[in-house]
Amino acid sequence: MRLENKVVIVTASTRGIGWEITQACAREGAIVYMAVRDQQRGGEQAQALTSKGMWVKSIYMDARKEESLAAMADLVASQEGRIDVLVNNFGIGDPERDHDLEHTDFEDFMRIVRQNLASVYLASQAVLGPMRAAGGGSIVNISSVGGRYPDLERVGYGVSKAAVNFLTKDIAVQCAHSRIRCNAILPGMTETDSVRRNVSGEYSRLFLRHTPLGRMATPQEIAAAVVYLASDESAYTTGQLLEVGGGFGLPNPSYADLSEQRRPM
């Protein structure tokens, strides 16, 4: 019960990593608000967890409608009197339009950057007042290793996540005096429905060649890291970018070839 009675908001939480974060926080005793666009799906999932003795509720949030981010925080604060944890899980990618500098339309680039950055900026801004009034809080941003390591494609996604990484540190520095912590989790390739739909088997194979642990993360492993950063166990941790990527980006460039040579037959 590491999050007992903490009021937690998880954005974009009906699928994949967000859904696992919701369940993990609820199991640890949190009062969890699923901030989602699909209220029918969110409501059904919240009810399913509530029937198991957890406290979960679905509220409306649509990152494309930026005013809904402040409204989300206002609603939770008015109902609970406090906000202890915000998990900024929302994020978009667009592999069909997000390529390299030469072949990505500027409007598509800016759409991806704006949505991924605005969702974190505005939601974090909106919870500062309630967190300060409660004596502190924890903001956990779900970023990506793609914000640290340049790629041949997905320029918009990479730039947006790099911006989230910097914003994470800015929030940590600027809000420390209010005992508000901010950290980011940077997943590597994670086994979600979105990855299965949008990432080819060949790309996955090449990516995992450079991942020492040699496999994708599970959404549950990302959620476990969120629980740590949301809990008082990490009370002296702020401004950190925690890679949960199986060691991706750690070895030298020859790693993939050398590791295959040494692999037992």
Short mmCIF file of N, CA and C in Angstrom, two decimals, residues 9 33 59-60 67-83 122-123 125-130:
data_model
loop_
_atom_site.label_atom_id
_atom_site.label_comp_id
_atom_site.label_asym_id
_atom_site.label_seq_id
_atom_site.Cartn_x
_atom_site.Cartn_y
_atom_site.Cartn_z
N ILE A 9 -3.75 11.22 -10.63
CA ILE A 9 -4.34 11.38 -11.95
C ILE A 9 -3.42 10.70 -12.96
N TYR A 33 -7.74 8.66 -10.60
CA TYR A 33 -8.62 9.25 -11.61
C TYR A 33 -8.02 8.98 -12.98
N ILE A 59 -12.59 10.37 -15.60
CA ILE A 59 -12.97 11.76 -15.85
C ILE A 59 -12.53 12.14 -17.26
N TYR A 60 -13.12 13.20 -17.78
CA TYR A 60 -12.86 13.59 -19.17
C TYR A 60 -11.58 14.40 -19.30
N GLU A 67 -7.95 23.20 -23.11
CA GLU A 67 -8.65 23.70 -21.92
C GLU A 67 -9.11 22.56 -21.01
N SER A 68 -9.23 21.35 -21.58
CA SER A 68 -9.70 20.21 -20.77
C SER A 68 -8.66 19.76 -19.76
N LEU A 69 -7.40 20.13 -19.95
CA LEU A 69 -6.35 19.73 -19.01
C LEU A 69 -6.50 20.47 -17.68
N ALA A 70 -6.76 21.77 -17.75
CA ALA A 70 -6.99 22.52 -16.53
C ALA A 70 -8.30 22.10 -15.88
N ALA A 71 -9.33 21.84 -16.70
CA ALA A 71 -10.62 21.42 -16.16
C ALA A 71 -10.49 20.09 -15.43
N MET A 72 -9.66 19.21 -15.96
CA MET A 72 -9.41 17.91 -15.33
C MET A 72 -8.87 18.10 -13.91
N ALA A 73 -7.86 18.93 -13.77
CA ALA A 73 -7.25 19.16 -12.46
C ALA A 73 -8.23 19.84 -11.51
N ASP A 74 -8.98 20.81 -12.02
CA ASP A 74 -9.96 21.50 -11.18
C ASP A 74 -11.01 20.55 -10.62
N LEU A 75 -11.46 19.62 -11.47
CA LEU A 75 -12.49 18.68 -11.04
C LEU A 75 -11.97 17.76 -9.93
N VAL A 76 -10.78 17.22 -10.13
CA VAL A 76 -10.22 16.32 -9.11
C VAL A 76 -9.98 17.07 -7.81
N ALA A 77 -9.43 18.27 -7.90
CA ALA A 77 -9.15 19.05 -6.69
C ALA A 77 -10.44 19.40 -5.95
N SER A 78 -11.50 19.71 -6.69
CA SER A 78 -12.77 20.06 -6.04
C SER A 78 -13.41 18.85 -5.38
N GLN A 79 -13.23 17.66 -5.97
CA GLN A 79 -13.86 16.46 -5.41
C GLN A 79 -13.06 15.87 -4.25
N GLU A 80 -11.72 15.96 -4.33
CA GLU A 80 -10.89 15.31 -3.32
C GLU A 80 -10.22 16.29 -2.36
N GLY A 81 -10.19 17.56 -2.73
CA GLY A 81 -9.53 18.54 -1.88
C GLY A 81 -8.03 18.55 -1.99
N ARG A 82 -7.47 17.73 -2.87
CA ARG A 82 -6.02 17.65 -3.01
C ARG A 82 -5.67 16.87 -4.28
N ILE A 83 -4.46 17.04 -4.76
CA ILE A 83 -3.89 16.19 -5.81
C ILE A 83 -2.47 15.88 -5.35
N LEU A 122 0.64 21.87 -19.69
CA LEU A 122 -0.62 22.41 -19.17
C LEU A 122 -1.14 21.58 -18.00
N ALA A 123 -1.02 20.25 -18.09
CA ALA A 123 -1.48 19.44 -16.97
C ALA A 123 -0.64 19.69 -15.73
N GLN A 125 1.08 22.40 -15.02
CA GLN A 125 0.75 23.75 -14.56
C GLN A 125 -0.53 23.74 -13.73
N ALA A 126 -1.50 22.96 -14.17
CA ALA A 126 -2.81 22.95 -13.53
C ALA A 126 -2.80 22.30 -12.15
N VAL A 127 -1.86 21.37 -11.90
CA VAL A 127 -1.87 20.68 -10.60
C VAL A 127 -0.99 21.37 -9.56
N LEU A 128 -0.22 22.38 -9.95
CA LEU A 128 0.72 23.01 -9.01
C LEU A 128 -0.01 23.59 -7.79
N GLY A 129 -1.11 24.29 -8.02
CA GLY A 129 -1.84 24.90 -6.90
C GLY A 129 -2.33 23.86 -5.90
N PRO A 130 -3.07 22.84 -6.35
CA PRO A 130 -3.53 21.81 -5.42
C PRO A 130 -2.39 21.06 -4.73
#
